[in-house]
Coordinates of C-alpha atoms in Angstrom, one line a residue:
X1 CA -43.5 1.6 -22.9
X2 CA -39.8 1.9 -23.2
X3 CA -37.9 1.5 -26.4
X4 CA -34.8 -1.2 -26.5
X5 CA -32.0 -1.7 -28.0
X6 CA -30.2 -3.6 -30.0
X7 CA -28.8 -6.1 -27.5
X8 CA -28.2 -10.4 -27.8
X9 CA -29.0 -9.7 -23.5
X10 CA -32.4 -8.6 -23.8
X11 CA -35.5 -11.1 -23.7
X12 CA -37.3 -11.3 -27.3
X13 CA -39.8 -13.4 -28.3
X14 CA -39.0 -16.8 -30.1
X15 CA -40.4 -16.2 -33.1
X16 CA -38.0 -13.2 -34.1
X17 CA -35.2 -13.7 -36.1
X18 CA -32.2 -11.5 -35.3
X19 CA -28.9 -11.2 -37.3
X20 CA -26.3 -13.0 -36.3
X21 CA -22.5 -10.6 -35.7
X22 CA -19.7 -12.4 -34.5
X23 CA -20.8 -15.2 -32.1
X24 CA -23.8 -13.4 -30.9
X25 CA -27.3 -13.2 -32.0
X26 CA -28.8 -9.5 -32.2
X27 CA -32.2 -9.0 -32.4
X28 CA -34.4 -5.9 -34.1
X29 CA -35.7 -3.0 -32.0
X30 CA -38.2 -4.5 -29.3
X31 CA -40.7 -2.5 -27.2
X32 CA -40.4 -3.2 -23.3
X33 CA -40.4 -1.5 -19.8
X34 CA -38.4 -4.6 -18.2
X35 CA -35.8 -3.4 -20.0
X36 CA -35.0 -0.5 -17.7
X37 CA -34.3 -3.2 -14.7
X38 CA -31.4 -4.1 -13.6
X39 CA -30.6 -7.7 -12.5
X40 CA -29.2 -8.8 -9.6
X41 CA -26.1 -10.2 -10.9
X42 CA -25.2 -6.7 -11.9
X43 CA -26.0 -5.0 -8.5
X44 CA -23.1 -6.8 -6.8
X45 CA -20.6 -6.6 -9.0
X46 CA -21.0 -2.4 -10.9
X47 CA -18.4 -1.0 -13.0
X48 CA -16.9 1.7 -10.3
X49 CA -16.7 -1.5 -7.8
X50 CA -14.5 -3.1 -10.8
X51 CA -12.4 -0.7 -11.1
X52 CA -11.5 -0.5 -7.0
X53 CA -14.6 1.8 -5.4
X54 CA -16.0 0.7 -2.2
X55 CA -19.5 0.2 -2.1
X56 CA -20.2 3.0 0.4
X57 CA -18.3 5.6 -1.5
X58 CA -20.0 4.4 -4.8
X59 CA -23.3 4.9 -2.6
X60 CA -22.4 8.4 -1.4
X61 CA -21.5 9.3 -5.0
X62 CA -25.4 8.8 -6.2
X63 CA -27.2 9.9 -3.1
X64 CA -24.8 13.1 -3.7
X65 CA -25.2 13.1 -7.7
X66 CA -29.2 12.9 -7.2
X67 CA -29.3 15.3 -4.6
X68 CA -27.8 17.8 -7.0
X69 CA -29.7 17.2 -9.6
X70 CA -33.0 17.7 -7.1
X71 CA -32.1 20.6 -5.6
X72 CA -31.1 22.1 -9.0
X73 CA -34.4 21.1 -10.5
X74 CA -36.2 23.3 -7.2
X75 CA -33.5 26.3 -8.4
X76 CA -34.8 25.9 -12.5
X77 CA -38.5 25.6 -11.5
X78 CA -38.5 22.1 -13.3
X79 CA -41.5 19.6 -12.4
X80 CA -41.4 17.3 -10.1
X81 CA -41.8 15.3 -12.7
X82 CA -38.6 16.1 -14.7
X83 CA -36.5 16.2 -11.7
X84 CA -37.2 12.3 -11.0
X85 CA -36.4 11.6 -14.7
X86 CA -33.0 13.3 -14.3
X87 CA -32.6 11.2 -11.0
X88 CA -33.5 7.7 -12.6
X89 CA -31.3 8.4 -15.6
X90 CA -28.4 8.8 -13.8
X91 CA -29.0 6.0 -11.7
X92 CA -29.2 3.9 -14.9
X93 CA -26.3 5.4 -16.8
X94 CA -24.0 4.8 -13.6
X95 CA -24.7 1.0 -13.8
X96 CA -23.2 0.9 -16.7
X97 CA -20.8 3.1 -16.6
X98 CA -18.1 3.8 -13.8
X99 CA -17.8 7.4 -11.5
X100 CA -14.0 6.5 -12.0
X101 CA -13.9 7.1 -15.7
X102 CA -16.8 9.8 -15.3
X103 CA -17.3 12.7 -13.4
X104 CA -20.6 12.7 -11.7
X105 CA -21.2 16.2 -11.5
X106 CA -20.7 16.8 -15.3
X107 CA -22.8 13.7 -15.8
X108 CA -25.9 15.1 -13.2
X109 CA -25.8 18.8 -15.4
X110 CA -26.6 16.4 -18.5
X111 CA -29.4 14.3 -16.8
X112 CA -31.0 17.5 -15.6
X113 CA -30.8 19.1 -19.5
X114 CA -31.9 15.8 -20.5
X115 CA -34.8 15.1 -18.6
X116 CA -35.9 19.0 -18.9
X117 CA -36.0 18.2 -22.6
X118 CA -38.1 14.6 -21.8
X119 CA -40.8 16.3 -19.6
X120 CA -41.3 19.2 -22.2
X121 CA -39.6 22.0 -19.8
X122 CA -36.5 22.5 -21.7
X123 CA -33.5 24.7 -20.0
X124 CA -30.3 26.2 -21.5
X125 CA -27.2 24.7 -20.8
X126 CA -26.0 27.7 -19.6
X127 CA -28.8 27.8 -16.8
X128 CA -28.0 24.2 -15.7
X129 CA -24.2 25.2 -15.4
X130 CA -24.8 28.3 -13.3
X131 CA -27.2 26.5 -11.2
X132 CA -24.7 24.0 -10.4
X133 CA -21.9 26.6 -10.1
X134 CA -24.2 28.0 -7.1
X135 CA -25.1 24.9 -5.5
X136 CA -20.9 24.1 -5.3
X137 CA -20.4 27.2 -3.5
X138 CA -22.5 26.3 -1.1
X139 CA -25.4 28.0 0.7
X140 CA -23.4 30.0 3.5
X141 CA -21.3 31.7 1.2
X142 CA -21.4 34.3 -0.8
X143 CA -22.0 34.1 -4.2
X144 CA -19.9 34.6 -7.0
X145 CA -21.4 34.7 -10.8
X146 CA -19.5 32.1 -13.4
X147 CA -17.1 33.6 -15.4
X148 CA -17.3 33.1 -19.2
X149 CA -13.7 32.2 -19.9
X150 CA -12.5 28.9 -21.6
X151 CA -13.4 27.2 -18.9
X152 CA -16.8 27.7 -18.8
X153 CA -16.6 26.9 -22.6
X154 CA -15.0 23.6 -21.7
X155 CA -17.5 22.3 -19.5
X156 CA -20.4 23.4 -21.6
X157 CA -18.7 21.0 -24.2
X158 CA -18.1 18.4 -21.7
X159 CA -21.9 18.1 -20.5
X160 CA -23.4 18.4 -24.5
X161 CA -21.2 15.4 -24.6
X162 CA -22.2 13.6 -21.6
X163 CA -25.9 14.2 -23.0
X164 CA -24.9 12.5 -26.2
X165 CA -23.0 9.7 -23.7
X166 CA -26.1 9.1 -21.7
X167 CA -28.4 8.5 -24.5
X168 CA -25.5 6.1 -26.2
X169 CA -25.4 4.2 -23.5
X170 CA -29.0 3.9 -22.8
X171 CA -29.6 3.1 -26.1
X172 CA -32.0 6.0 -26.1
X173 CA -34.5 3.9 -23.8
X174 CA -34.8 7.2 -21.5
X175 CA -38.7 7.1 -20.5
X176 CA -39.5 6.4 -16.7
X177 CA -42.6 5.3 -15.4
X178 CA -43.3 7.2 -12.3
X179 CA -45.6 5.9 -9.1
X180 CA -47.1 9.1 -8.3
X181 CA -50.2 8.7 -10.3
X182 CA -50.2 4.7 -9.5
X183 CA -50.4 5.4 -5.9
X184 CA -53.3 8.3 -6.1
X185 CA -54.8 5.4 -8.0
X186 CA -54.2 2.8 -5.1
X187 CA -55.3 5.1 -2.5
X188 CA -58.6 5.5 -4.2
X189 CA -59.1 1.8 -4.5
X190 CA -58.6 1.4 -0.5
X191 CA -60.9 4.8 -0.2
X192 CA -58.3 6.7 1.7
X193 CA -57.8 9.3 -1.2
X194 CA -59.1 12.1 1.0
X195 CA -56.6 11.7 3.5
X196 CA -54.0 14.4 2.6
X197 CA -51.3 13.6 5.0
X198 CA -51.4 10.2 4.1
X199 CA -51.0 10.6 0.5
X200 CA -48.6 13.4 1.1
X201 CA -46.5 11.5 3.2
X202 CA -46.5 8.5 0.2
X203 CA -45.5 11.4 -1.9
X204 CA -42.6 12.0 0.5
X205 CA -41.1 8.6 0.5
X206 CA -41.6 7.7 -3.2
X207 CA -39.6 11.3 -3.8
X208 CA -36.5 10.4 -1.5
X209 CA -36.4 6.6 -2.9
X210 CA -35.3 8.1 -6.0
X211 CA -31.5 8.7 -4.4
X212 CA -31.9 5.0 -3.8
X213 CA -31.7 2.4 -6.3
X214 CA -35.0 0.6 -6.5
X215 CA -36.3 2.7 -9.6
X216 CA -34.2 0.5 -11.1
X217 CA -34.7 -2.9 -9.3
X218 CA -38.3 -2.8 -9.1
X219 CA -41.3 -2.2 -10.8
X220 CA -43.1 1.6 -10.4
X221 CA -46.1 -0.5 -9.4
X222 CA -44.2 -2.3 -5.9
X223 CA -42.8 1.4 -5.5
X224 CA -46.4 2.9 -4.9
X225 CA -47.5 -0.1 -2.7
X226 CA -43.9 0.0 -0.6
X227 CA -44.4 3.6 -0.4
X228 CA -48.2 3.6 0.9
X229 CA -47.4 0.6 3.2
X230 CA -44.5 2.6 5.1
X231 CA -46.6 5.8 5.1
X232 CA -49.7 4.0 6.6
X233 CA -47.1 2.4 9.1
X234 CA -45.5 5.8 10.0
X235 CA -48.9 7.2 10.5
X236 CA -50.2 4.7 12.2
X237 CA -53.2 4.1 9.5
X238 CA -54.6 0.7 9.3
X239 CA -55.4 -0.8 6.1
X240 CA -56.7 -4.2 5.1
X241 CA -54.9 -7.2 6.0
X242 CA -57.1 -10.1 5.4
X243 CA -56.0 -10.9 2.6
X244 CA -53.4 -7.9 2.8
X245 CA -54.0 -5.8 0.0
X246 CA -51.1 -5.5 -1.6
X247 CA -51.2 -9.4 -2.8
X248 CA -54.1 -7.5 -4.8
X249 CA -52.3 -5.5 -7.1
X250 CA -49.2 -8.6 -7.3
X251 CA -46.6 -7.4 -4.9
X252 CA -44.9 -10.0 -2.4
X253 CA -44.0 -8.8 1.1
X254 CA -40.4 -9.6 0.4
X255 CA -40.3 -6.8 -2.4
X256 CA -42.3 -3.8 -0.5
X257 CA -39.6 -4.8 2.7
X258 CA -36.6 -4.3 0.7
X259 CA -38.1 -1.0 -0.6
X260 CA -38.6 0.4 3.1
X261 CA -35.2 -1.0 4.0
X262 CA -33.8 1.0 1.3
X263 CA -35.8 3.5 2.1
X264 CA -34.8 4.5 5.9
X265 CA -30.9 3.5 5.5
X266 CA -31.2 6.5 3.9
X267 CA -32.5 9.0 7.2
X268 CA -29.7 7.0 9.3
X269 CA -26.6 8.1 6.5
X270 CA -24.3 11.2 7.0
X271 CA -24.9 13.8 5.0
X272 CA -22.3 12.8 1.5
X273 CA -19.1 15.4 1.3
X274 CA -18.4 16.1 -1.7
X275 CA -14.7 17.3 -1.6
X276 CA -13.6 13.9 -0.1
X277 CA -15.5 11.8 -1.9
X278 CA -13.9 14.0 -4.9
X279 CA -10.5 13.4 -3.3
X280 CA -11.1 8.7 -2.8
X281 CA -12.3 8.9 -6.6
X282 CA -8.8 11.0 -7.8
X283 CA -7.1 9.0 -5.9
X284 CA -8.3 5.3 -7.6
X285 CA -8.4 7.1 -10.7
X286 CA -4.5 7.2 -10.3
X287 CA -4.0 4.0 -9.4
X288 CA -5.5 2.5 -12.1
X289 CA -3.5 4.9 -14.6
X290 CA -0.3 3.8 -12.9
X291 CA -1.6 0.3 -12.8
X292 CA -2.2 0.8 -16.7
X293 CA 1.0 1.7 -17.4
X294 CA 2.7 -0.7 -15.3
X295 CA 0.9 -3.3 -17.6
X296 CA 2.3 -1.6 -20.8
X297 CA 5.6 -1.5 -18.8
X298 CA 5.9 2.1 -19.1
X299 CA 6.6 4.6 -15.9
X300 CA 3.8 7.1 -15.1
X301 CA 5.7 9.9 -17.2
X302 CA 4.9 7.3 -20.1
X303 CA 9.1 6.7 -20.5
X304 CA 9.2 2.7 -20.9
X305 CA 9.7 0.6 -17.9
X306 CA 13.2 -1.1 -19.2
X307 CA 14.4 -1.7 -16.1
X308 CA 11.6 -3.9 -15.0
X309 CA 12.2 -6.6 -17.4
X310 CA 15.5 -8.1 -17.0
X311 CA 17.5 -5.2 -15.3
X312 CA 17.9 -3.5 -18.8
X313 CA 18.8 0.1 -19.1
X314 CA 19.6 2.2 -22.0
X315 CA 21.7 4.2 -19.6
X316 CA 25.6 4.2 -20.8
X317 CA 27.4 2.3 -18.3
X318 CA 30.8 3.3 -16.6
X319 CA 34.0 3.4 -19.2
X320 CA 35.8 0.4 -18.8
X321 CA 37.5 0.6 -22.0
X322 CA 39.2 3.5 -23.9
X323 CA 39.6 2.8 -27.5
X324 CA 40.1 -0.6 -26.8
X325 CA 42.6 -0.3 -24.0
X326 CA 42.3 -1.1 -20.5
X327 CA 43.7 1.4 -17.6
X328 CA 45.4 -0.1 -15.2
X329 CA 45.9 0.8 -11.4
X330 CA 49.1 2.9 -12.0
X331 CA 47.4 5.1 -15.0
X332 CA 48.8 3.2 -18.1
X333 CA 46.7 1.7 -21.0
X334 CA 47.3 -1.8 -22.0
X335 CA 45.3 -4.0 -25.0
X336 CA 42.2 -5.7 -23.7
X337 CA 40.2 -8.2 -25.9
X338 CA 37.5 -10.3 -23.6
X339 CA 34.8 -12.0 -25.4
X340 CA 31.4 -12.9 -23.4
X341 CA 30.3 -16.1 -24.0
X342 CA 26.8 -15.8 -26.0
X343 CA 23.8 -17.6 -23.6
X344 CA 23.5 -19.6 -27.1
X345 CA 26.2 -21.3 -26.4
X346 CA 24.9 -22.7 -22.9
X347 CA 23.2 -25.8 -23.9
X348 CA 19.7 -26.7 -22.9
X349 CA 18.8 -23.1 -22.5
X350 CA 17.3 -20.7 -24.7
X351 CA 18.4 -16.9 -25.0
X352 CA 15.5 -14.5 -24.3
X353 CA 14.9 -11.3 -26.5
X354 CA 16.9 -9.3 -23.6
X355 CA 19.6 -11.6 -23.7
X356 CA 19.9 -11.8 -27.7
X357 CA 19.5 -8.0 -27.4
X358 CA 22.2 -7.8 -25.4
X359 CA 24.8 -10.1 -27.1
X360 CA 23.8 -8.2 -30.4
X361 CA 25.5 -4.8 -28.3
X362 CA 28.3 -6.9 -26.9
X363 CA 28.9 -7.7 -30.3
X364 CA 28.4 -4.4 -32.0
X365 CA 30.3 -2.9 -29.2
X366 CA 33.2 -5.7 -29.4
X367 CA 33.7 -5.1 -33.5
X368 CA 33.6 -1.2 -33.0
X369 CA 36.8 -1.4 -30.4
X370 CA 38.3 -3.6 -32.6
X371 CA 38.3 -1.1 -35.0
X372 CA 39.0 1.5 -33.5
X373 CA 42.2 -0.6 -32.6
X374 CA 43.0 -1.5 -36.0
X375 CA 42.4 2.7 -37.1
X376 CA 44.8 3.7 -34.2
X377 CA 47.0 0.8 -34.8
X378 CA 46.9 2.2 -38.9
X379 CA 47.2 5.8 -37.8
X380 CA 50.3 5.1 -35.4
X381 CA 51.8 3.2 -37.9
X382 CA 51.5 6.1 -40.2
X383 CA 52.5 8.7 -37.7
X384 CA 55.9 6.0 -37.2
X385 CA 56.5 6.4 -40.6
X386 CA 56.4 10.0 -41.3
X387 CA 58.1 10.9 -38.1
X388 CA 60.8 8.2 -39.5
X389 CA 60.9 10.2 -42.7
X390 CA 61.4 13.4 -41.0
X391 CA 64.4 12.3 -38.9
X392 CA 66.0 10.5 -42.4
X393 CA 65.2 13.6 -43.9
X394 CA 66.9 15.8 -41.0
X395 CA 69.4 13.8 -41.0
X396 CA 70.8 14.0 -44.4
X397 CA 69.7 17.4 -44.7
X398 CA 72.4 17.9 -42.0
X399 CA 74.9 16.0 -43.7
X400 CA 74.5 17.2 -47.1
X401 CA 74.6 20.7 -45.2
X402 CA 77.8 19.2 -43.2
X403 CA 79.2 18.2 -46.6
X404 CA 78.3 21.5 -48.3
X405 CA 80.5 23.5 -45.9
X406 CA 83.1 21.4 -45.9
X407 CA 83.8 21.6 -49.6
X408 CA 83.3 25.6 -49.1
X409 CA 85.7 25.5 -46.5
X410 CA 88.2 23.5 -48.6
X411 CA 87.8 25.9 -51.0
X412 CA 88.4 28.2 -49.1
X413 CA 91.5 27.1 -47.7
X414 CA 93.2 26.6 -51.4
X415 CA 92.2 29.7 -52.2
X416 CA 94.3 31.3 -49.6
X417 CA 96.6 28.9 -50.0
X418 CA 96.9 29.8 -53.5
X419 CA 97.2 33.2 -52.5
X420 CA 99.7 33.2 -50.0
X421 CA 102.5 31.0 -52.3
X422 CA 101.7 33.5 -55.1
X423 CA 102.6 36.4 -53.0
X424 CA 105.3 34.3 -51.7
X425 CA 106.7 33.9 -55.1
X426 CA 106.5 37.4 -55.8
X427 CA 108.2 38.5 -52.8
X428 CA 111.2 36.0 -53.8
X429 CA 111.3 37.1 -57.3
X430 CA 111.8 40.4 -56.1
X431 CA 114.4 40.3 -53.3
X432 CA 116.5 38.0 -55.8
X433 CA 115.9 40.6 -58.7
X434 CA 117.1 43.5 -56.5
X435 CA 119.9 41.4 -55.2
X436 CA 120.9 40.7 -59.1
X437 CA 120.4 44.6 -59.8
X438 CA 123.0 45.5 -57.2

């Protein structure tokens, strides 16, 4: 039994009474193993195809996230039984989730310290992440220990988080019901228990349809009879077929076919590399991001998108004007004063924001010139007058300086004129005073 969440999707009995949130009805907790499979409807249509993956690059991406995850279980000496748990959850989690948004490998460390805490085998995060460290580097060369630096710090937080993530999303519904001991248990109801390679070779198949999906499509109990069925048929055992005995234990030949088609596709695939399947998923992840922003109408810097709607710009355009003058061809300034009609003014049409925006600027920009003009206009009229005051001022300082010399000069004059008739009359006096003394 699996524990369920609070969900208006899953299937409760009439009789319950859930509480109704918004527009949907949500139930109490409800006990279930169904609840782990996935329908249809979701199979065709996942979150990473949503966001732009390609089927076969979403399917690389779990045979390659499972395959870690088993080979790293083999490395931390985990059961068989915990490694299938790790591959299961992150089958589920992926099905709701997207390996756009959500790195696979951080996500595969947390189902391994996950399902190593499930099955009672519990590891240290720090195991898991040097175990995957190792397995990256790959097996011809040689080894290099992690460093503990900030990133190693950093990705210990990011798969605590992805732990915490997985059981979020799962609603902490995270117990798997494995075939192994269901087809032990067939095998001994069609008396061919003491075959080893026959139930070894189950064992085989059952272990590599976990990179699959069908631990989440079907039920553990069509696993173990798809899983017997292709082993007897590899091996060339017969079993009984009249009535087949699979109808006995209520699985259809439709179900255990789909299983062994799953199955083999997966012997017939190239091995998954990892570096370009790293590479396709960087590369959507930045087309949606620029996608994003091209719906916010922002550029992938984040600076808004002006220039996409309408041709706007807060660029400064080229001066046409010069404090409200316009230059002419030969180099001189002469007063400009255009108006732009307003698009409110067109009847039958109605301005947009852009528009209004931009009439608001012609405006602001039109009342600024305009005074500017009438500051200029003030301050040459100013400059006029004081450099008219200075030259009236020059002017009769020079003629009251003019005049000022002339009256000295005047003076002058009858000073010496004075001077020379009053020697004169002395001289006279004295030539007749001599002439009267002889």
């Amino acid at each position: 039994m699996s524990l369920g969440v609070l969900s208006p999707h899953m299937n409760t009995p009439a009789n319950i009474q859930g509480i109704l949130i918004g527009d949907k009805v949500y139930s109490e907790v409800f006990l279930a193993i169904d609840s782990s499979i996935i329908p249809e409807e979701s199979l065709s249509s996942t979150p990473s195809m949503l966001d732009g993956l390609d089927h076969e690059t979403e399917t690389d991406l779990r045979i390659l996230g499972c395959e870690l995850i088993q080979s790293a279980g083999i490395l931390l000496r985990l059961p068989q039984v915990a490694m299938a748990t790790g591959q299961v959850l992150f089958q589920r989690f992926f099905y709701s989730k997207s390996f756009i948004k959500h790195s696979f490998e951080i996500f595969a460390m947390a189902c391994v310290n996950l399902a190593s805490k499930i099955e009672e085998s519990p590891r240290r995060v720090r195991d898991v992440i040097n175990v995957f460290h190792h397995l990256k580097q790959g097996k011809g060369k040689k080894s290099t220990p992690l460093v503990l630096d900030q990133n190693y710090i950093n990705t210990k937080n990011q798969v605590i988080k992805a732990e915490r993530r997985i059981l979020k999303e799962l609603g902490f519904c995270v117990h798997v019901k494995h075939p192994h001991k269901i087809i032990v248990m067939y095998l001994q109801v069609l008396e061919c228990e003491k075959n080893q390679m026959l139930v070894q070779t189950a064992w085989n198949y059952m272990n590599d349809a976990l990179r699959t999906n069908v631990f989440v499509r079907f039920e553990p109990e069509t696993i173990a009879c798809a899983c017997i069925y292709l082993a007897a048929r590899v091996l060339q055992i017969p079993l009984p077929f009249k009535p087949h005995w699979y109808l006995v234990f209520g699985v259809t030949k439709e179900d255990i076919k789909e299983i062994c088609i799953s199955t083999m596709k997966l012997y017939s695939r190239e091995k998954p590399n990892s570096e370009q399947l790293e590479k396709r998923v960087e590369k959507r992840k930045v087309a949606l991001e620029e996608a994003r922003l091209k719906a916010k109408g922002q550029n992938p810097n984040g600076t808004p998108a002006l220039a996409a709607i309408g041709g706007f710009s807060p660029a400064s355009k080229p001066c046409k004007f010069l404090f409200g003058f316009r230059r002419s061809h030969s180099g001189t300034y002469s007063s400009q004063s255009s108006h732009s009609p307003s698009p409110r003014q067109h009847k039958g049409r109605r301005a947009s924001p852009i528009t209004q925006l931009r009439t608001e600027r012609d405006r602001q920009s039109e009342s600024s010139r305009n005074s500017n003009k009438r500051r200029q206009s003030r301050s040459r009229t100013r400059s006029n007058s004081r450099e008219r005051g200075r030259d009236r001022d020059h002017v009769k300082h020079k003629h009251d300086r003019g005049h000022h010399w002339d009256h000295r000069e005047r003076d002058c004059d009858r000073s010496r004129d004075h001077g020379r008739s009053k020697h004169q009359s002395r001289s006279h006096s004295g030539h007749s005073h001599s002439r009267h003394k002889r």
